[in-house]
C-alpha positions as a Python dict, from the first residue, in 0.01 Angstrom:
ca = {
    (1, 'M'): (0, 0, 0),
    (2, 'E'): (9, 45, -377),
    (3, 'L'): (315, 243, -478),
    (4, 'R'): (298, 504, -750),
    (5, 'R'): (546, 428, -1028),
    (6, 'N'): (693, 650, -1296),
    (7, 'P'): (574, 554, -1647),
    (8, 'T'): (907, 402, -1754),
    (9, 'R'): (935, 183, -2059),
    (10, 'A'): (988, -192, -2033),
    (11, 'V'): (1342, -327, -2056),
    (12, 'A'): (1390, -704, -2073),
    (13, 'I'): (1692, -856, -1897),
    (14, 'G'): (1675, -1224, -1977),
    (15, 'S'): (1364, -1361, -1807),
    (16, 'A'): (1323, -1046, -1597),
    (17, 'T'): (1163, -719, -1708),
    (18, 'I'): (1215, -386, -1539),
    (19, 'G'): (1005, -75, -1589),
    (20, 'A'): (650, -39, -1719),
    (21, 'G'): (505, -107, -1374),
    (22, 'Q'): (679, -443, -1329),
    (23, 'P'): (781, -538, -974),
    (24, 'I'): (1106, -371, -871),
    (25, 'A'): (1387, -617, -947),
    (26, 'V'): (1660, -688, -693),
    (27, 'Q'): (2020, -732, -806),
    (28, 'S'): (2362, -812, -666),
    (29, 'M'): (2718, -865, -789),
    (30, 'T'): (2958, -1152, -740),
    (31, 'A'): (3261, -1092, -519),
    (32, 'T'): (3463, -1395, -629),
    (33, 'Q'): (3746, -1387, -880),
    (34, 'T'): (3568, -1448, -1212),
    (35, 'Q'): (3832, -1696, -1329),
    (36, 'D'): (3757, -1913, -1026),
    (37, 'I'): (3464, -2073, -1205),
    (38, 'D'): (3350, -2304, -927),
    (39, 'A'): (3347, -2027, -665),
    (40, 'T'): (3174, -1783, -899),
    (41, 'V'): (2906, -2030, -1002),
    (42, 'A'): (2847, -2115, -636),
    (43, 'Q'): (2800, -1748, -553),
    (44, 'V'): (2574, -1683, -852),
    (45, 'E'): (2358, -1975, -744),
    (46, 'A'): (2351, -1856, -382),
    (47, 'L'): (2231, -1513, -496),
    (48, 'Y'): (1982, -1670, -736),
    (49, 'V'): (1839, -1891, -461),
    (50, 'A'): (1812, -1584, -235),
    (51, 'G'): (1591, -1422, -499),
    (52, 'A'): (1827, -1219, -717),
    (53, 'D'): (1655, -1120, -1041),
    (54, 'V'): (1990, -1028, -1199),
    (55, 'V'): (2347, -1113, -1096),
    (56, 'R'): (2635, -899, -1223),
    (57, 'I'): (2986, -1034, -1288),
    (58, 'A'): (3296, -824, -1350),
    (59, 'V'): (3504, -899, -1661),
    (60, 'D'): (3838, -727, -1708),
    (61, 'S'): (4032, -960, -1939),
    (62, 'N'): (3998, -1228, -2205),
    (63, 'K'): (4060, -1491, -1937),
    (64, 'D'): (3766, -1353, -1739),
    (65, 'A'): (3557, -1366, -2057),
    (66, 'A'): (3650, -1729, -2119),
    (67, 'A'): (3549, -1817, -1764),
    (68, 'L'): (3219, -1637, -1811),
    (69, 'A'): (3124, -1871, -2097),
    (70, 'E'): (3150, -2169, -1862),
    (71, 'I'): (2973, -1985, -1580),
    (72, 'R'): (2683, -1915, -1817),
    (73, 'R'): (2661, -2286, -1899),
    (74, 'Q'): (2624, -2378, -1533),
    (75, 'T'): (2352, -2134, -1422),
    (76, 'K'): (2004, -2022, -1522),
    (77, 'A'): (2036, -1688, -1346),
    (78, 'N'): (1999, -1369, -1547),
    (79, 'L'): (2355, -1242, -1586),
    (80, 'A'): (2484, -891, -1633),
    (81, 'V'): (2845, -809, -1710),
    (82, 'D'): (3045, -515, -1582),
    (83, 'L'): (3288, -417, -1859),
    (84, 'Q'): (3520, -227, -1626),
    (85, 'E'): (3759, -23, -1840),
    (86, 'N'): (3783, -237, -2155),
    (87, 'Y'): (3472, -173, -2363),
    (88, 'R'): (3602, -394, -2647),
    (89, 'L'): (3535, -705, -2439),
    (90, 'A'): (3164, -652, -2507),
    (91, 'E'): (3160, -865, -2822),
    (92, 'V'): (3338, -1148, -2640),
    (93, 'V'): (3104, -1161, -2341),
    (94, 'A'): (2770, -1055, -2492),
    (95, 'P'): (2672, -1408, -2610),
    (96, 'Y'): (2675, -1524, -2248),
    (97, 'V'): (2492, -1245, -2065),
    (98, 'D'): (2157, -1068, -2060),
    (99, 'K'): (2280, -715, -1988),
    (100, 'I'): (2596, -513, -2047),
    (101, 'R'): (2691, -235, -1806),
    (102, 'Y'): (2928, 37, -1918),
    (103, 'N'): (3045, 350, -1739),
    (104, 'P'): (3065, 665, -1957),
    (105, 'G'): (3362, 782, -1751),
    (106, 'H'): (3557, 465, -1834),
    (107, 'L'): (3515, 490, -2211),
    (108, 'Y'): (3816, 723, -2217),
    (109, 'H'): (4061, 465, -2084),
    (110, 'H'): (4103, 280, -2415),
    (111, 'E'): (4147, 418, -2766),
    (112, 'R'): (4154, 774, -2634),
    (113, 'E'): (4163, 921, -2983),
    (114, 'K'): (3828, 763, -3072),
    (115, 'P'): (3507, 965, -2996),
    (116, 'W'): (3289, 820, -2723),
    (117, 'Q'): (2995, 820, -2966),
    (118, 'E'): (3174, 564, -3183),
    (119, 'K'): (3232, 342, -2882),
    (120, 'V'): (2868, 361, -2772),
    (121, 'R'): (2752, 289, -3128),
    (122, 'Y'): (2964, -26, -3113),
    (123, 'L'): (2822, -127, -2772),
    (124, 'A'): (2464, -76, -2888),
    (125, 'A'): (2528, -288, -3200),
    (126, 'V'): (2680, -568, -2992),
    (127, 'A'): (2389, -557, -2748),
    (128, 'R'): (2132, -562, -3027),
    (129, 'D'): (2301, -852, -3206),
    (130, 'N'): (2316, -1059, -2887),
    (131, 'D'): (1971, -979, -2741),
    (132, 'C'): (2119, -785, -2448),
    (133, 'A'): (2002, -487, -2251),
    (134, 'I'): (2242, -207, -2152),
    (135, 'R'): (2293, -17, -1829),
    (136, 'V'): (2449, 325, -1853),
    (137, 'G'): (2620, 323, -1513),
    (138, 'V'): (2731, 669, -1403),
    (139, 'N'): (2940, 678, -1087),
    (140, 'C'): (3050, 969, -869),
    (141, 'G'): (3414, 860, -868),
    (142, 'S'): (3459, 816, -1241),
    (143, 'V'): (3266, 1093, -1418),
    (144, 'D'): (3322, 1184, -1783),
    (145, 'P'): (3622, 1424, -1754),
    (146, 'A'): (3482, 1654, -2023),
    (147, 'K'): (3172, 1706, -1810),
    (148, 'K'): (3351, 1730, -1476),
    (149, 'E'): (3580, 2014, -1583),
    (150, 'K'): (3282, 2234, -1675),
    (151, 'Y'): (3159, 2266, -1318),
    (152, 'D'): (3279, 2374, -978),
    (153, 'P'): (3440, 2079, -794),
    (154, 'S'): (3175, 2114, -524),
    (155, 'D'): (2904, 2020, -777),
    (156, 'S'): (2941, 1647, -831),
    (157, 'I'): (2581, 1585, -937),
    (158, 'T'): (2538, 1801, -1249),
    (159, 'P'): (2832, 1642, -1440),
    (160, 'M'): (2685, 1298, -1371),
    (161, 'L'): (2343, 1408, -1493),
    (162, 'E'): (2475, 1572, -1808),
    (163, 'S'): (2673, 1260, -1893),
    (164, 'A'): (2373, 1034, -1837),
    (165, 'W'): (2133, 1252, -2038),
    (166, 'E'): (2382, 1281, -2322),
    (167, 'H'): (2429, 905, -2346),
    (168, 'C'): (2055, 846, -2332),
    (169, 'D'): (1996, 1092, -2615),
    (170, 'F'): (2264, 925, -2823),
    (171, 'L'): (2131, 572, -2764),
    (172, 'D'): (1784, 697, -2857),
    (173, 'S'): (1925, 842, -3180),
    (174, 'L'): (2053, 493, -3263),
    (175, 'D'): (1700, 359, -3207),
    (176, 'F'): (1833, 155, -2915),
    (177, 'T'): (1595, 196, -2622),
    (178, 'R'): (1656, -126, -2430),
    (179, 'Y'): (1858, 40, -2158),
    (180, 'C'): (1838, 167, -1803),
    (181, 'V'): (2047, 421, -1613),
    (182, 'S'): (2211, 437, -1272),
    (183, 'L'): (2344, 744, -1092),
    (184, 'K'): (2537, 634, -784),
    (185, 'D'): (2714, 809, -500),
    (186, 'S'): (2816, 707, -149),
    (187, 'D'): (2606, 992, -4),
    (188, 'P'): (2235, 899, 3),
    (189, 'Q'): (2135, 1264, -27),
    (190, 'K'): (2325, 1298, -355),
    (191, 'V'): (2170, 974, -481),
    (192, 'I'): (1827, 1117, -401),
    (193, 'E'): (1894, 1451, -569),
    (194, 'G'): (2059, 1302, -877),
    (195, 'N'): (1786, 1049, -946),
    (196, 'R'): (1508, 1301, -881),
    (197, 'R'): (1660, 1546, -1126),
    (198, 'F'): (1716, 1274, -1386),
    (199, 'A'): (1358, 1149, -1356),
    (200, 'E'): (1219, 1500, -1394),
    (201, 'R'): (1366, 1516, -1745),
    (202, 'R'): (1354, 1148, -1848),
    (203, 'S'): (1071, 979, -1659),
    (204, 'D'): (1051, 724, -1941),
    (205, 'I'): (1387, 559, -1866),
    (206, 'P'): (1406, 284, -1601),
    (207, 'L'): (1639, 367, -1315),
    (208, 'H'): (1871, 129, -1132),
    (209, 'L'): (1903, 259, -775),
    (210, 'G'): (2195, 210, -542),
    (211, 'V'): (2418, 380, -288),
    (212, 'T'): (2770, 292, -392),
    (213, 'E'): (3017, 195, -121),
    (214, 'A'): (2733, 193, 133),
    (215, 'G'): (2964, 5, 368),
    (216, 'L'): (2928, -245, 647),
    (217, 'P'): (2590, -356, 779),
    (218, 'P'): (2390, -226, 952),
    (219, 'D'): (2513, 122, 854),
    (220, 'G'): (2522, 35, 484),
    (221, 'I'): (2165, -88, 493),
    (222, 'I'): (2051, 227, 674),
    (223, 'K'): (2218, 456, 418),
    (224, 'T'): (2063, 260, 133),
    (225, 'R'): (1721, 260, 298),
    (226, 'I'): (1734, 638, 327),
    (227, 'A'): (1778, 679, -48),
    (228, 'F'): (1536, 406, -150),
    (229, 'E'): (1256, 525, 77),
    (230, 'Q'): (1275, 878, -57),
    (231, 'L'): (1294, 776, -424),
    (232, 'I'): (1072, 470, -449),
    (233, 'S'): (795, 638, -250),
    (234, 'Q'): (792, 904, -525),
    (235, 'G'): (766, 651, -809),
    (236, 'I'): (1137, 656, -895),
    (237, 'G'): (1326, 329, -935),
    (238, 'D'): (1277, 6, -1128),
    (239, 'T'): (1561, -214, -1002),
    (240, 'I'): (1782, -191, -694),
    (241, 'R'): (2112, -309, -555),
    (242, 'V'): (2215, -294, -190),
    (243, 'S'): (2597, -268, -185),
    (244, 'L'): (2744, -407, 137),
    (245, 'T'): (3097, -480, 257),
    (246, 'V'): (3056, -843, 364),
    (247, 'P'): (3254, -1166, 323),
    (248, 'N'): (3179, -1376, 15),
    (249, 'S'): (2971, -1624, 210),
    (250, 'R'): (2734, -1346, 315),
    (251, 'K'): (2670, -1185, -24),
    (252, 'P'): (2306, -1308, -31),
    (253, 'E'): (2245, -1062, 254),
    (254, 'E'): (2234, -792, -15),
    (255, 'I'): (1930, -959, -170),
    (256, 'V'): (1763, -1016, 167),
    (257, 'A'): (1820, -651, 264),
    (258, 'G'): (1687, -524, -68),
    (259, 'K'): (1370, -729, -48),
    (260, 'K'): (1316, -624, 313),
    (261, 'I'): (1344, -255, 223),
    (262, 'L'): (1101, -294, -68),
    (263, 'D'): (855, -482, 151),
    (264, 'D'): (875, -216, 421),
    (265, 'I'): (818, 67, 172),
    (266, 'A'): (520, -113, 20),
    (267, 'S'): (376, -170, 368),
    (268, 'G'): (428, 190, 475),
    (269, 'R'): (699, 104, 727),
    (270, 'V'): (925, 394, 635),
    (271, 'R'): (1134, 662, 801),
    (272, 'S'): (1146, 1021, 677),
    (273, 'F'): (1501, 1141, 626),
    (274, 'V'): (1484, 1476, 452),
    (275, 'D'): (1845, 1568, 518),
    (276, 'Y'): (2130, 1319, 547),
    (277, 'G'): (2371, 1585, 677),
    (278, 'L'): (2500, 1380, 968),
    (279, 'K'): (2715, 1561, 1225),
    (280, 'T'): (2880, 1238, 1330),
    (281, 'L'): (3152, 1002, 1204),
    (282, 'N'): (3066, 855, 863),
    (283, 'I'): (3255, 552, 732),
    (284, 'I'): (3187, 456, 372),
    (285, 'S'): (3324, 139, 217),
    (286, 'C'): (3268, -25, -117),
    (287, 'P'): (3087, -358, -156),
    (288, 'S'): (3297, -670, -175),
    (289, 'C'): (3312, -769, -542),
    (290, 'S'): (3542, -944, -786),
    (291, 'R'): (3743, -624, -838),
    (292, 'V'): (3880, -648, -483),
    (293, 'E'): (4248, -738, -513),
    (294, 'N'): (4298, -850, -152),
    (295, 'E'): (4020, -988, 65),
    (296, 'A'): (4201, -841, 367),
    (297, 'F'): (4016, -524, 262),
    (298, 'I'): (3697, -663, 417),
    (299, 'D'): (3862, -724, 754),
    (300, 'L'): (4030, -384, 732),
    (301, 'A'): (3696, -207, 685),
    (302, 'Q'): (3568, -368, 1006),
    (303, 'Q'): (3890, -280, 1190),
    (304, 'V'): (3862, 83, 1076),
    (305, 'K'): (3508, 96, 1212),
    (306, 'E'): (3619, -43, 1549),
    (307, 'M'): (3934, 169, 1576),
    (308, 'T'): (3755, 496, 1496),
    (309, 'A'): (3471, 446, 1744),
    (310, 'Y'): (3630, 704, 1974),
    (311, 'A'): (3560, 971, 1707),
    (312, 'E'): (3192, 888, 1659),
    (313, 'D'): (3079, 1236, 1766),
    (314, 'H'): (3295, 1417, 1511),
    (315, 'A'): (3175, 1505, 1159),
    (316, 'V'): (3451, 1319, 974),
    (317, 'T'): (3411, 1099, 666),
    (318, 'I'): (3647, 805, 611),
    (319, 'A'): (3629, 610, 283),
    (320, 'V'): (3763, 254, 256),
    (321, 'M'): (3781, 134, -106),
    (322, 'G'): (3877, -215, -222),
    (323, 'C'): (4024, -170, -571),
    (324, 'R'): (4203, 47, -824),
    (325, 'V'): (3882, 111, -1021),
    (326, 'N'): (3689, 292, -748),
    (327, 'G'): (3966, 371, -502),
    (328, 'P'): (4158, 666, -648),
    (329, 'G'): (3858, 879, -749),
    (330, 'E'): (3599, 791, -490),
    (331, 'T'): (3817, 873, -191),
    (332, 'D'): (3874, 1232, -306),
    (333, 'D'): (3570, 1375, -130),
    (334, 'A'): (3634, 1203, 203),
    (335, 'D'): (3830, 1364, 484),
    (336, 'L'): (4047, 1053, 488),
    (337, 'G'): (4054, 777, 227),
    (338, 'L'): (4203, 430, 207),
    (339, 'W'): (4213, 246, -123),
    (340, 'C'): (4344, -104, -101),
    (341, 'G'): (4579, -268, -347),
    (342, 'P'): (4711, -626, -348),
    (343, 'N'): (4986, -557, -92),
    (344, 'F'): (4950, -198, 28),
    (345, 'V'): (4683, 45, 144),
    (346, 'N'): (4703, 391, -11),
    (347, 'L'): (4619, 662, 243),
    (348, 'K'): (4475, 993, 127),
    (349, 'K'): (4359, 1317, 287),
    (350, 'G'): (4100, 1442, 45),
    (351, 'P'): (4272, 1430, -297),
    (352, 'L'): (4619, 1450, -136),
    (353, 'E'): (4812, 1120, -133),
    (354, 'L'): (4990, 1053, 196),
    (355, 'G'): (5164, 730, 99),
    (356, 'A'): (5120, 353, 74),
    (357, 'F'): (5136, 136, 387),
    (358, 'P'): (5128, -240, 457),
    (359, 'Y'): (4793, -372, 575),
    (360, 'D'): (4934, -438, 922),
    (361, 'A'): (5066, -82, 954),
    (362, 'I'): (4780, 129, 822),
    (363, 'L'): (4561, 159, 1134),
    (364, 'P'): (4809, 353, 1353),
    (365, 'R'): (4882, 586, 1061),
    (366, 'L'): (4511, 636, 999),
    (367, 'R'): (4453, 720, 1365),
    (368, 'E'): (4731, 977, 1354),
    (369, 'E'): (4571, 1151, 1056),
    (370, 'L'): (4223, 1122, 1207),
    (371, 'D'): (4341, 1303, 1520),
    (372, 'K'): (4483, 1579, 1301),
    (373, 'V'): (4155, 1615, 1109),
    (374, 'I'): (3955, 1635, 1432),
    (375, 'A'): (4189, 1904, 1564),
    (376, 'E'): (4168, 2102, 1239),
    (377, 'K'): (3790, 2086, 1235),
    (378, 'S'): (3768, 2201, 1596),
    (379, 'L'): (3956, 2520, 1499),
    (380, 'S'): (3741, 2600, 1195),
}
């Protein structure tokens, strides 16, 4: 089956090109600590061998950046860098990567007095000087605060779209067009709506598709498939990432899953999910990546799934997040949220913080709160 594709422009990422009718590229992200050079190189190579067209690495410090230079020397994979919250690291890492990803919502964390336009102008100049592409990565849990405050809290999609469109217009005004955009959420239906609306206005810009914090397989693969089938079958999407909560040794499963979904869509082996409004238990968890501060998070996500099985017929959402970057914001919309630090798990009920608990004490406390939520919902 020949898939219709939106007429997006070509964006080169090292030896790969996305957009302009090129095959949809499959990406992943390392889950090792970037400063552990041997482990990170091994994982990059494992992903590369599995067929990754681009591999993303998180950089959050000058020590991470120094490690990245050696990682680059040891691999031929196309590398992207996630700048996290420190946009000024761009000039340090750009010589060693093929794409820079920045989050508009994170540009406010440093040099708060400086306009975001000045920061993006800097990023575009660094990318141009170092032959890099850019991804404008908009995420549901870290939206530009100036956009978020304009809309009702129940509307999480419009602020993301306005931020993305605004950044695209500004990059275009700088005559920098070597960029793509991502609009990610943990709810496949919101991913579908956001990317459809974006593509209606800017069908020329390549889109990076993904369901953030999709969770453990097989559920995480199913959620991702729902979004990809709906979007790619309509010509939307030029590169994909399947985000799964798996141990480091299993990270190549993200590439295998992505390629399988693309193959199924191209062959017409699809399912039609018009509405993702599940009336059952929904556990979302972020992918294992180098931002995770304690690998016990991965085991905890599995334990949460097993412990909450008794509530599978209740419409409750539990979010399990592995780091301080995604955790605080992206648990707000869940009925119950856990974001995991190095030594403690922070428990939340919606945006309300309930306290921090040791990893070996969190499950009983979570069950107590889950029972309360079920009781409250049964009365509403």
